[in-house]
Amino acid sequence: MSDAVTMDKIVSLSRRRGFVFPSSEIYGGMGSTFDFGHYGVLMKNNIRELWFEAMVRNRDDIVAIDSAVILHPKVWEASGHVAGFTDPLIDCRTCKLRFRADKLEDSNCGLKPSKHPGETPECDLTEPRRFNLMFETTVGALQEEGSRAFLRPETAQGIFINFKNMLQIARRKPPFGIAQIGKSFRNEITPGNFLFRVREFEQMEMEFFVPPDEAEKWYRYWIDERLNWYRRYGLRDSKLRVREHGPEERSHYSQGTSDIEYEYPIGWSELEGIANRGDFDLTQHTEYSTTKLEYVGQDSERYVPYVIEPAVSIERIMVALLVDAYDEEVVGERERTVLRLHPKMAPVTAAILPLIGKSDDMVAKARSLYEDLRRRHSVEYDDSGAIGRRYRRQDEIGTPWAFTVDEQTLADDTVTVRDRDSLAQERIAIPEVRDWLDDALERDWKSPKGS
Ligand code: ATP
């Protein structure tokens, strides 16, 4: 098995199989924006669902919220984003390209791409300037003073400003959390590397409110929880690590931050961030809004909770899963490309295939099994073309199992089930397929690519 996975291979497979397309292609494209096709949508749904299951549904101490994208502009003053959510920007007067001053070593010179900006005599770089990453918009019909607003660059602030509402409704006391999934927008100066850095992405964030003296404990707890979630869904241990930020690297609000990093083809990079935000956000919003955001207990105990935040985007998880799953191997004489995705992450859980697409009997049997399974699972029916080609198509979109209806099915009501990874085939009775699939989905799963 080869592990020479490049971002180009992932981009090309994603496009070929309809996971992700470059956006606005018929108008010449819009750099670093993407549209998700059918399988991309199914996979995103799985990532979202499994995050929500782990963070909300399976817990007694976390509730959900869905706040607005465009919030009162003062939110972003209070949060520090208007003043501080900036990247240092450098322009080159010669090639007219723009770079992040803190990422020059990751950038290529516009004239000599083998060099970094500033390394050739022709490079003429400006001093770094601060560039705010928030997208601005205007609210209402008139572009007048006071109509300026921002698209949210993180979902977290929508949680903090609802702290009081949620505390009352949820009838919880710290430690408890509020989780949110939704689009965030950042006017990144140097987007790129496929979905890794894009200007609009779907964030999954959870703010966990704790008594201040328990913050460190919960910070460690959430690093472990999140790391284990990635392991459970099959990311290989050797490709995951936790990196703690030094004081100079932390955001303005942070008392401690760790990144869960994945070894993407571009090198070790942040997959998810876990931050101890202290009481910064609730204190700031209390000051700016004059609404007290604090916890008051029954015995008049009162304090401003500290906040531990695991934050990630569906896009970064999707790239990590695709990279980790991508494999090429030679079977018999033929090469195949296969996505060895965790079965719960795969866009399609099972394919139902009549061996001979022109056989009315096989088609009828296969369709009836398909109609039964589709009520509970993401399954696909396909009767067109040679069976080998149909299997390979399913391998490329990562479908873990294929149920095939053949001659023998017509005699004894059994089908073969083909395993995507081992290619082993076994026969099972049609009435047992549903339970077999339910059991198979609950089994522990490890990547066949190793650990
Ligand atoms: P980076 O240093 O890579 O720009 P960040 O530290 O600014 O990331 P956070 O503000 O901590 O990122 O955002 C939390 C999470 O949101 C990240 O861990 C990542 O999963 C996701 N994320 C942030 N920016 C982007 C982006 N431009 N495209 C896709 N996902 C993103």
Tab-separated table of C-alpha atoms and ligand atoms in Angstrom:
chain	number	residue	atom	x	y	z
A	1	MET	CA	0.000	0.000	0.000
A	2	SER	CA	1.312	3.434	-0.812
A	3	ASP	CA	1.120	6.390	1.501
A	4	ALA	CA	2.302	9.003	-0.976
A	5	VAL	CA	-0.897	10.985	-0.706
A	6	THR	CA	-0.673	14.411	-2.254
A	7	MET	CA	-3.208	17.203	-2.026
A	8	ASP	CA	-3.458	17.041	-5.843
A	9	LYS	CA	-4.656	13.442	-5.680
A	10	ILE	CA	-7.285	14.356	-3.103
A	11	VAL	CA	-8.449	17.361	-5.121
A	12	SER	CA	-8.663	15.298	-8.273
A	13	LEU	CA	-10.578	12.414	-6.681
A	14	SER	CA	-12.924	14.847	-4.918
A	15	ARG	CA	-13.732	16.453	-8.190
A	16	ARG	CA	-13.933	13.306	-10.283
A	17	ARG	CA	-16.320	11.634	-7.868
A	18	GLY	CA	-18.390	14.682	-7.054
A	19	PHE	CA	-17.343	15.437	-3.484
A	20	VAL	CA	-16.102	18.988	-4.042
A	21	PHE	CA	-15.989	21.297	-7.071
A	22	PRO	CA	-14.126	24.581	-7.496
A	23	SER	CA	-16.806	27.231	-7.116
A	24	SER	CA	-18.170	29.443	-9.926
A	25	GLU	CA	-16.281	27.425	-12.515
A	26	ILE	CA	-18.412	28.488	-15.468
A	27	TYR	CA	-17.360	32.079	-14.719
A	28	GLY	CA	-13.696	31.196	-14.588
A	29	GLY	CA	-13.635	30.167	-10.948
A	30	MET	CA	-13.325	32.062	-7.718
A	31	GLY	CA	-10.036	31.173	-6.060
A	32	SER	CA	-10.198	29.078	-2.926
A	33	THR	CA	-13.960	28.750	-2.791
A	34	PHE	CA	-15.614	25.407	-3.236
A	35	ASP	CA	-19.018	23.870	-3.777
A	36	PHE	CA	-19.875	20.497	-2.323
A	37	GLY	CA	-21.422	17.856	-4.559
A	38	HIS	CA	-23.653	14.955	-3.519
A	39	TYR	CA	-21.015	12.786	-1.812
A	40	GLY	CA	-19.398	15.833	-0.224
A	41	VAL	CA	-22.750	16.773	1.276
A	42	LEU	CA	-23.308	13.235	2.581
A	43	MET	CA	-19.851	13.185	4.131
A	44	LYS	CA	-20.278	16.610	5.703
A	45	ASN	CA	-23.584	15.445	7.160
A	46	ASN	CA	-21.802	12.476	8.750
A	47	ILE	CA	-19.051	14.643	10.249
A	48	ARG	CA	-21.638	17.069	11.619
A	49	GLU	CA	-23.842	14.273	12.979
A	50	LEU	CA	-21.015	12.408	14.701
A	51	TRP	CA	-19.681	15.613	16.252
A	52	PHE	CA	-23.155	16.517	17.484
A	53	GLU	CA	-23.700	13.024	18.827
A	54	ALA	CA	-20.463	13.132	20.835
A	55	MET	CA	-20.796	16.750	21.964
A	56	VAL	CA	-24.525	17.079	22.632
A	57	ARG	CA	-26.724	14.011	22.201
A	58	ASN	CA	-24.635	11.620	24.287
A	59	ARG	CA	-24.086	14.103	27.124
A	60	ASP	CA	-26.191	15.529	29.928
A	61	ASP	CA	-24.076	18.650	30.336
A	62	ILE	CA	-24.136	20.277	26.872
A	63	VAL	CA	-26.986	21.965	25.005
A	64	ALA	CA	-27.227	23.295	21.458
A	65	ILE	CA	-27.721	26.770	20.015
A	66	ASP	CA	-27.977	28.231	16.512
A	67	SER	CA	-27.258	31.954	16.577
A	68	ALA	CA	-27.339	34.529	13.772
A	69	VAL	CA	-24.444	35.077	11.376
A	70	ILE	CA	-24.815	38.868	11.451
A	71	LEU	CA	-24.743	40.060	15.048
A	72	HIS	CA	-24.849	43.536	16.565
A	73	PRO	CA	-21.590	45.270	15.523
A	74	LYS	CA	-20.789	45.955	19.170
A	75	VAL	CA	-20.350	42.207	19.705
A	76	TRP	CA	-17.164	42.368	17.677
A	77	GLU	CA	-15.904	45.444	19.486
A	78	ALA	CA	-16.418	43.721	22.829
A	79	SER	CA	-14.852	40.479	21.659
A	80	GLY	CA	-11.717	42.269	20.513
A	81	HIS	CA	-12.156	41.293	16.862
A	82	VAL	CA	-12.501	44.844	15.496
A	83	ALA	CA	-9.203	45.843	17.053
A	84	GLY	CA	-7.329	42.595	17.102
A	85	PHE	CA	-8.534	40.012	14.585
A	86	THR	CA	-5.820	40.863	12.130
A	87	ASP	CA	-3.023	39.245	10.236
A	88	PRO	CA	0.195	41.088	9.368
A	89	LEU	CA	0.208	41.679	5.641
A	90	ILE	CA	3.081	42.381	3.264
A	91	ASP	CA	2.734	43.454	-0.381
A	92	CYS	CA	5.355	42.981	-3.057
A	93	ARG	CA	5.515	46.059	-5.289
A	94	THR	CA	7.152	44.026	-8.052
A	95	CYS	CA	4.919	40.960	-8.434
A	96	LYS	CA	1.865	42.609	-6.771
A	97	LEU	CA	1.242	39.538	-4.615
A	98	ARG	CA	0.202	39.722	-0.986
A	99	PHE	CA	1.673	37.591	1.783
A	100	ARG	CA	1.190	36.941	5.468
A	101	ALA	CA	4.258	38.346	7.200
A	102	ASP	CA	4.228	35.461	9.685
A	103	LYS	CA	4.032	32.830	6.928
A	104	LEU	CA	6.687	34.024	4.447
A	105	GLU	CA	8.514	30.730	4.675
A	106	ASP	CA	5.325	28.946	3.479
A	107	SER	CA	4.845	31.346	0.525
A	108	ASN	CA	6.322	31.438	-2.939
A	109	CYS	CA	7.822	34.480	-4.675
A	110	GLY	CA	5.649	35.641	-7.593
A	111	LEU	CA	8.618	35.836	-9.995
A	112	LYS	CA	10.634	32.837	-8.830
A	113	PRO	CA	8.256	30.371	-7.189
A	114	SER	CA	11.195	28.272	-5.936
A	115	LYS	CA	12.150	31.212	-3.664
A	116	HIS	CA	10.357	32.748	-0.715
A	117	PRO	CA	9.183	36.381	-0.920
A	118	GLY	CA	12.084	38.733	-0.288
A	119	GLU	CA	14.732	36.279	-1.431
A	120	THR	CA	15.353	37.607	-4.929
A	121	PRO	CA	16.934	40.997	-5.737
A	122	GLU	CA	13.740	41.988	-7.613
A	123	CYS	CA	11.506	41.496	-4.573
A	124	ASP	CA	10.319	44.856	-3.217
A	125	LEU	CA	8.355	44.193	-0.056
A	126	THR	CA	6.354	46.755	1.944
A	127	GLU	CA	6.484	46.947	5.727
A	128	PRO	CA	3.878	44.677	7.404
A	129	ARG	CA	0.440	46.246	7.870
A	130	ARG	CA	-2.395	44.916	10.019
A	131	PHE	CA	-5.262	43.571	7.930
A	132	ASN	CA	-8.602	42.766	9.573
A	133	LEU	CA	-9.970	39.386	8.536
A	134	MET	CA	-13.640	40.161	9.104
A	135	PHE	CA	-15.919	40.509	6.083
A	136	GLU	CA	-17.878	43.738	6.206
A	137	THR	CA	-21.380	44.233	4.963
A	138	THR	CA	-24.136	46.805	5.277
A	139	VAL	CA	-27.499	46.156	6.839
A	140	GLY	CA	-30.641	47.728	5.378
A	141	ALA	CA	-31.268	49.641	2.184
A	142	LEU	CA	-29.023	52.612	2.851
A	143	GLN	CA	-25.290	52.559	3.124
A	144	GLU	CA	-25.205	55.108	5.868
A	145	GLU	CA	-23.406	55.608	9.127
A	146	GLY	CA	-24.445	52.875	11.541
A	147	SER	CA	-25.386	50.319	8.914
A	148	ARG	CA	-21.963	48.659	8.883
A	149	ALA	CA	-21.921	45.073	10.135
A	150	PHE	CA	-19.717	42.000	9.961
A	151	LEU	CA	-20.150	38.383	8.977
A	152	ARG	CA	-19.100	36.356	12.014
A	153	PRO	CA	-15.505	35.089	11.930
A	154	GLU	CA	-16.315	32.521	14.640
A	155	THR	CA	-19.530	31.102	16.040
A	156	ALA	CA	-18.385	31.441	19.656
A	157	GLN	CA	-19.593	35.015	20.213
A	158	GLY	CA	-23.175	33.986	19.383
A	159	ILE	CA	-22.890	31.614	22.328
A	160	PHE	CA	-21.463	34.140	24.806
A	161	ILE	CA	-24.095	36.790	24.111
A	162	ASN	CA	-26.790	34.170	24.787
A	163	PHE	CA	-25.186	32.969	28.020
A	164	LYS	CA	-27.971	34.409	30.194
A	165	ASN	CA	-30.796	33.016	28.040
A	166	MET	CA	-29.204	29.613	27.926
A	167	LEU	CA	-28.379	29.442	31.607
A	168	GLN	CA	-32.033	30.012	32.463
A	169	ILE	CA	-33.494	27.698	29.852
A	170	ALA	CA	-31.011	24.888	30.270
A	171	ARG	CA	-31.336	24.969	34.078
A	172	ARG	CA	-27.739	23.962	34.388
A	173	LYS	CA	-24.857	25.083	36.523
A	174	PRO	CA	-21.201	25.043	35.562
A	175	PRO	CA	-19.614	22.861	34.391
A	176	PHE	CA	-21.913	22.892	31.399
A	177	GLY	CA	-21.510	23.640	27.722
A	178	ILE	CA	-23.234	25.209	24.730
A	179	ALA	CA	-22.475	23.868	21.266
A	180	GLN	CA	-22.975	25.440	17.874
A	181	ILE	CA	-22.455	24.421	14.267
A	182	GLY	CA	-22.585	27.025	11.528
A	183	LYS	CA	-20.809	28.998	8.852
A	184	SER	CA	-18.014	31.385	9.729
A	185	PHE	CA	-16.326	33.820	7.377
A	186	ARG	CA	-12.747	35.082	7.274
A	187	ASN	CA	-11.202	37.215	4.605
A	188	GLU	CA	-8.031	35.118	4.627
A	189	ILE	CA	-5.103	36.763	2.878
A	190	THR	CA	-3.557	33.502	1.818
A	191	PRO	CA	-6.282	30.909	1.436
A	192	GLY	CA	-5.367	27.644	-0.182
A	193	ASN	CA	-4.462	24.009	0.123
A	194	PHE	CA	-7.891	22.892	-1.003
A	195	LEU	CA	-10.400	23.095	1.866
A	196	PHE	CA	-7.743	23.603	4.516
A	197	ARG	CA	-7.923	27.396	4.474
A	198	VAL	CA	-11.028	28.842	2.872
A	199	ARG	CA	-12.930	32.083	3.318
A	200	GLU	CA	-16.194	30.506	4.366
A	201	PHE	CA	-16.281	27.344	6.397
A	202	GLU	CA	-18.550	25.470	8.723
A	203	GLN	CA	-17.343	25.672	12.282
A	204	MET	CA	-18.244	23.330	15.102
A	205	GLU	CA	-17.567	25.003	18.417
A	206	MET	CA	-18.456	24.252	22.002
A	207	GLU	CA	-18.056	26.657	24.894
A	208	PHE	CA	-17.748	24.781	28.178
A	209	PHE	CA	-18.379	27.033	31.191
A	210	VAL	CA	-16.583	25.978	34.372
A	211	PRO	CA	-15.745	27.299	37.837
A	212	PRO	CA	-12.419	29.161	37.423
A	213	ASP	CA	-10.467	26.810	39.661
A	214	GLU	CA	-11.504	23.840	37.493
A	215	ALA	CA	-10.454	25.413	34.190
A	216	GLU	CA	-7.117	23.658	33.877
A	217	LYS	CA	-8.683	20.249	34.579
A	218	TRP	CA	-11.386	20.714	31.945
A	219	TYR	CA	-8.914	22.110	29.448
A	220	ARG	CA	-6.921	18.836	29.686
A	221	TYR	CA	-10.156	16.829	29.630
A	222	TRP	CA	-11.306	18.370	26.358
A	223	ILE	CA	-7.934	17.878	24.668
A	224	ASP	CA	-8.220	14.162	25.473
A	225	GLU	CA	-11.877	13.892	24.491
A	226	ARG	CA	-11.350	15.488	21.125
A	227	LEU	CA	-8.199	13.510	20.384
A	228	ASN	CA	-10.075	10.313	21.170
A	229	TRP	CA	-12.903	11.327	18.860
A	230	TYR	CA	-10.455	11.495	15.946
A	231	ARG	CA	-8.988	8.144	16.895
A	232	ARG	CA	-12.448	6.593	17.124
A	233	TYR	CA	-13.240	7.718	13.602
A	234	GLY	CA	-10.111	6.171	12.265
A	235	LEU	CA	-7.447	8.858	11.956
A	236	ARG	CA	-4.140	7.115	12.472
A	237	ASP	CA	-2.261	7.775	15.713
A	238	SER	CA	1.009	8.408	13.909
A	239	LYS	CA	-0.655	11.307	12.034
A	240	LEU	CA	-2.098	13.021	15.105
A	241	ARG	CA	-0.367	15.067	17.772
A	242	VAL	CA	-1.121	17.762	20.327
A	243	ARG	CA	0.916	20.949	20.238
A	244	GLU	CA	0.675	23.482	23.028
A	245	HIS	CA	1.042	27.141	22.024
A	246	GLY	CA	3.761	29.265	23.578
A	247	PRO	CA	2.604	32.528	25.256
A	248	GLU	CA	3.606	34.623	22.221
A	249	GLU	CA	1.436	32.569	19.875
A	250	ARG	CA	-1.816	32.683	21.843
A	251	SER	CA	-4.858	34.738	20.840
A	252	HIS	CA	-5.731	37.861	22.793
A	253	TYR	CA	-8.315	36.026	24.905
A	254	SER	CA	-6.409	32.856	25.631
A	255	GLN	CA	-4.988	31.536	28.913
A	256	GLY	CA	-3.792	28.393	27.209
A	257	THR	CA	-4.258	26.877	23.769
A	258	SER	CA	-3.406	23.515	22.279
A	259	ASP	CA	-3.789	22.469	18.691
A	260	ILE	CA	-4.669	18.966	17.694
A	261	GLU	CA	-2.517	18.708	14.612
A	262	TYR	CA	-2.769	16.311	11.717
A	263	GLU	CA	0.063	15.562	9.333
A	264	TYR	CA	-1.540	16.877	6.142
A	265	PRO	CA	0.407	16.615	2.870
A	266	ILE	CA	1.465	20.219	3.592
A	267	GLY	CA	3.011	19.113	6.911
A	268	TRP	CA	1.792	19.135	10.508
A	269	SER	CA	-1.013	21.717	10.732
A	270	GLU	CA	-3.874	22.684	13.003
A	271	LEU	CA	-6.891	20.448	12.707
A	272	GLU	CA	-8.684	21.626	15.850
A	273	GLY	CA	-7.889	24.200	18.519
A	274	ILE	CA	-8.700	23.799	22.209
A	275	ALA	CA	-8.461	27.049	24.155
A	276	ASN	CA	-8.877	28.117	27.733
A	277	ARG	CA	-10.506	31.506	27.081
A	278	GLY	CA	-10.666	32.361	30.772
A	279	ASP	CA	-13.428	34.830	31.662
A	280	PHE	CA	-12.405	37.211	28.887
A	281	ASP	CA	-15.530	36.972	26.722
A	282	LEU	CA	-18.195	37.063	29.428
A	283	THR	CA	-16.417	39.931	31.179
A	284	GLN	CA	-16.090	41.931	27.971
A	285	HIS	CA	-19.748	41.471	27.015
A	286	THR	CA	-20.808	42.385	30.554
A	287	GLU	CA	-18.866	45.620	30.242
A	288	TYR	CA	-20.020	46.532	26.721
A	289	SER	CA	-23.671	45.478	27.058
A	290	THR	CA	-24.082	46.282	30.768
A	291	THR	CA	-25.899	42.937	31.117
A	292	LYS	CA	-24.300	40.876	33.849
A	293	LEU	CA	-23.105	37.586	32.460
A	294	GLU	CA	-22.282	35.504	35.494
A	295	TYR	CA	-23.407	32.446	37.374
A	296	VAL	CA	-25.406	32.962	40.538
A	297	GLY	CA	-25.929	29.844	42.634
A	298	GLN	CA	-28.683	29.116	45.137
A	299	ASP	CA	-26.561	29.989	48.132
A	300	SER	CA	-25.759	33.365	46.480
A	301	GLU	CA	-22.447	32.072	45.310
A	302	ARG	CA	-21.585	34.140	42.229
A	303	TYR	CA	-18.744	34.123	39.724
A	304	VAL	CA	-17.896	34.622	36.073
A	305	PRO	CA	-17.197	31.157	34.674
A	306	TYR	CA	-14.087	30.341	32.713
A	307	VAL	CA	-14.580	28.902	29.257
A	308	ILE	CA	-12.903	25.949	27.588
A	309	GLU	CA	-13.452	25.867	23.842
A	310	PRO	CA	-12.838	23.058	21.363
A	311	ALA	CA	-13.193	24.595	17.869
A	312	VAL	CA	-12.836	22.989	14.474
A	313	SER	CA	-14.201	23.240	10.948
A	314	ILE	CA	-15.916	20.467	9.022
A	315	GLU	CA	-13.601	21.336	6.124
A	316	ARG	CA	-10.384	20.609	8.036
A	317	ILE	CA	-11.833	17.329	9.323
A	318	MET	CA	-12.912	16.385	5.810
A	319	VAL	CA	-9.434	16.971	4.373
A	320	ALA	CA	-7.837	14.962	7.204
A	321	LEU	CA	-10.282	12.080	6.705
A	322	LEU	CA	-9.785	12.021	2.939
A	323	VAL	CA	-5.997	12.168	3.206
A	324	ASP	CA	-5.944	9.469	5.869
A	325	ALA	CA	-8.260	7.241	3.862
A	326	TYR	CA	-6.784	7.626	0.390
A	327	ASP	CA	-5.018	4.522	-0.866
A	328	GLU	CA	-3.893	2.992	-4.122
A	329	GLU	CA	-3.153	-0.678	-4.560
A	330	VAL	CA	-2.781	-3.284	-7.241
A	331	VAL	CA	-5.288	-6.115	-7.035
A	332	GLY	CA	-4.657	-8.919	-9.510
A	333	GLU	CA	-3.438	-7.005	-12.535
A	334	ARG	CA	-5.399	-3.874	-11.874
A	335	GLU	CA	-4.746	-0.779	-9.902
A	336	ARG	CA	-7.510	0.511	-7.712
A	337	THR	CA	-7.984	3.707	-5.757
A	338	VAL	CA	-9.844	3.268	-2.537
A	339	LEU	CA	-10.982	5.547	0.268
A	340	ARG	CA	-10.571	3.561	3.471
A	341	LEU	CA	-12.964	5.742	5.432
A	342	HIS	CA	-14.499	4.827	8.756
A	343	PRO	CA	-17.856	3.250	7.803
A	344	LYS	CA	-19.779	5.932	9.681
A	345	MET	CA	-17.936	8.686	7.836
A	346	ALA	CA	-18.338	7.153	4.358
A	347	PRO	CA	-20.927	9.001	2.251
A	348	VAL	CA	-22.560	5.742	1.203
A	349	THR	CA	-22.757	2.892	3.716
A	350	ALA	CA	-23.580	0.130	1.272
A	351	ALA	CA	-24.145	-0.402	-2.430
A	352	ILE	CA	-26.798	-2.808	-3.643
A	353	LEU	CA	-25.910	-4.279	-6.993
A	354	PRO	CA	-27.581	-6.819	-9.265
A	355	LEU	CA	-24.737	-8.841	-10.815
A	356	ILE	CA	-26.398	-8.628	-14.214
A	357	GLY	CA	-28.152	-5.324	-14.743
A	358	LYS	CA	-30.255	-6.730	-17.556
A	359	SER	CA	-31.727	-9.556	-15.470
A	360	ASP	CA	-35.233	-8.535	-14.414
A	361	ASP	CA	-35.224	-11.029	-11.553
A	362	MET	CA	-31.927	-9.815	-10.132
A	363	VAL	CA	-32.971	-6.188	-10.547
A	364	ALA	CA	-36.256	-6.824	-8.725
A	365	LYS	CA	-34.492	-8.554	-5.815
A	366	ALA	CA	-31.810	-5.889	-5.567
A	367	ARG	CA	-34.311	-3.037	-5.721
A	368	SER	CA	-36.420	-4.564	-3.007
A	369	LEU	CA	-33.377	-4.919	-0.705
A	370	TYR	CA	-32.432	-1.334	-1.554
A	371	GLU	CA	-35.915	-0.022	-0.735
A	372	ASP	CA	-35.732	-1.784	2.608
A	373	LEU	CA	-32.258	-0.510	3.559
A	374	ARG	CA	-32.657	3.086	2.375
A	375	ARG	CA	-35.165	3.783	5.114
A	376	ARG	CA	-32.376	3.515	7.687
A	377	HIS	CA	-29.101	3.963	5.887
A	378	SER	CA	-27.366	5.905	3.165
A	379	VAL	CA	-27.348	3.237	0.450
A	380	GLU	CA	-27.010	3.323	-3.302
A	381	TYR	CA	-28.458	1.137	-6.039
A	382	ASP	CA	-26.490	0.718	-9.259
A	383	ASP	CA	-27.165	-1.626	-12.178
A	384	SER	CA	-25.239	0.024	-14.989
A	385	GLY	CA	-22.041	-1.349	-16.459
A	386	ALA	CA	-19.738	-4.219	-15.619
A	387	ILE	CA	-19.734	-5.307	-11.988
A	388	GLY	CA	-15.964	-4.689	-11.660
A	389	ARG	CA	-16.415	-1.084	-12.700
A	390	ARG	CA	-19.280	-0.630	-10.285
A	391	TYR	CA	-17.155	-2.002	-7.421
A	392	ARG	CA	-14.305	0.333	-8.303
A	393	ARG	CA	-16.621	3.308	-8.344
A	394	GLN	CA	-17.822	2.420	-4.859
A	395	ASP	CA	-14.207	1.913	-3.698
A	396	GLU	CA	-13.363	5.425	-4.849
A	397	ILE	CA	-16.171	6.993	-2.865
A	398	GLY	CA	-15.287	4.828	0.132
A	399	THR	CA	-18.400	2.620	0.349
A	400	PRO	CA	-17.460	-0.011	2.954
A	401	TRP	CA	-19.787	-2.788	1.763
A	402	ALA	CA	-21.500	-3.945	-1.408
A	403	PHE	CA	-24.379	-6.427	-1.437
A	404	THR	CA	-24.569	-8.250	-4.718
A	405	VAL	CA	-27.572	-10.131	-6.018
A	406	ASP	CA	-26.551	-13.027	-8.305
A	407	GLU	CA	-27.831	-16.341	-9.734
A	408	GLN	CA	-27.684	-18.014	-6.359
A	409	THR	CA	-29.830	-15.285	-4.787
A	410	LEU	CA	-32.690	-16.334	-7.013
A	411	ALA	CA	-32.357	-19.905	-5.733
A	412	ASP	CA	-31.731	-19.430	-2.004
A	413	ASP	CA	-32.359	-15.766	-1.133
A	414	THR	CA	-28.779	-15.032	-0.100
A	415	VAL	CA	-26.500	-12.219	-1.303
A	416	THR	CA	-22.762	-11.752	-1.237
A	417	VAL	CA	-21.337	-8.978	0.867
A	418	ARG	CA	-18.032	-7.600	-0.358
A	419	ASP	CA	-15.714	-5.812	2.035
A	420	ARG	CA	-14.086	-2.678	0.592
A	421	ASP	CA	-10.778	-3.123	2.426
A	422	SER	CA	-10.109	-6.865	2.531
A	423	LEU	CA	-12.120	-7.627	-0.631
A	424	ALA	CA	-13.367	-10.708	1.219
A	425	GLN	CA	-16.810	-11.914	0.220
A	426	GLU	CA	-19.273	-13.819	2.336
A	427	ARG	CA	-22.859	-14.928	1.780
A	428	ILE	CA	-25.678	-13.874	3.994
A	429	ALA	CA	-29.426	-14.380	3.864
A	430	ILE	CA	-31.382	-11.338	2.681
A	431	PRO	CA	-33.583	-11.162	5.814
A	432	GLU	CA	-30.387	-10.868	7.873
A	433	VAL	CA	-28.809	-8.040	5.894
A	434	ARG	CA	-30.343	-5.251	7.932
A	435	ASP	CA	-29.058	-6.571	11.264
A	436	TRP	CA	-25.729	-7.480	9.732
A	437	LEU	CA	-25.300	-3.867	8.600
A	438	ASP	CA	-26.356	-2.450	11.963
A	439	ASP	CA	-23.816	-4.668	13.726
A	440	ALA	CA	-21.071	-3.930	11.252
A	441	LEU	CA	-21.517	-0.183	11.770
A	442	GLU	CA	-21.106	-0.543	15.528
A	443	ARG	CA	-17.876	-2.547	15.360
A	444	ASP	CA	-14.629	-0.849	16.419
A	445	TRP	CA	-12.758	0.233	13.352
A	446	LYS	CA	-9.053	0.695	12.702
A	447	SER	CA	-7.512	1.959	9.496
A	448	PRO	CA	-6.166	-0.910	7.390
A	449	LYS	CA	-3.353	1.500	6.463
A	450	GLY	CA	-1.830	0.914	9.908
A	451	SER	CA	-1.648	3.009	13.040
B	1	ATP	P1	-5.034	29.209	11.520
B	1	ATP	O1	-3.896	29.562	12.475
B	1	ATP	O2	-4.813	27.933	10.769
B	1	ATP	O3	-5.492	30.357	10.688
B	1	ATP	P2	-6.749	29.776	13.657
B	1	ATP	O4	-5.869	29.467	14.837
B	1	ATP	O5	-7.001	31.157	13.252
B	1	ATP	O6	-6.289	28.879	12.434
B	1	ATP	P3	-9.097	29.302	15.086
B	1	ATP	O7	-9.464	30.711	15.171
B	1	ATP	O8	-8.549	28.619	16.298
B	1	ATP	O9	-8.119	29.054	13.878
B	1	ATP	O10	-10.338	28.503	14.490
B	1	ATP	C1	-10.778	27.286	15.023
B	1	ATP	C2	-10.834	26.215	13.964
B	1	ATP	O11	-11.586	26.663	12.833
B	1	ATP	C3	-9.489	25.796	13.391
B	1	ATP	O12	-8.876	24.851	14.215
B	1	ATP	C4	-9.884	25.202	12.059
B	1	ATP	O13	-10.356	23.863	12.233
B	1	ATP	C5	-11.055	26.080	11.653
B	1	ATP	N1	-10.638	27.139	10.711
B	1	ATP	C6	-10.138	28.354	11.026
B	1	ATP	N2	-9.900	29.073	9.922
B	1	ATP	C7	-10.265	28.282	8.866
B	1	ATP	C8	-10.260	28.467	7.456
B	1	ATP	N3	-9.876	29.625	6.902
B	1	ATP	N4	-10.698	27.456	6.671
B	1	ATP	C9	-11.116	26.286	7.230
B	1	ATP	N5	-11.143	26.070	8.544
B	1	ATP	C10	-10.728	27.043	9.371
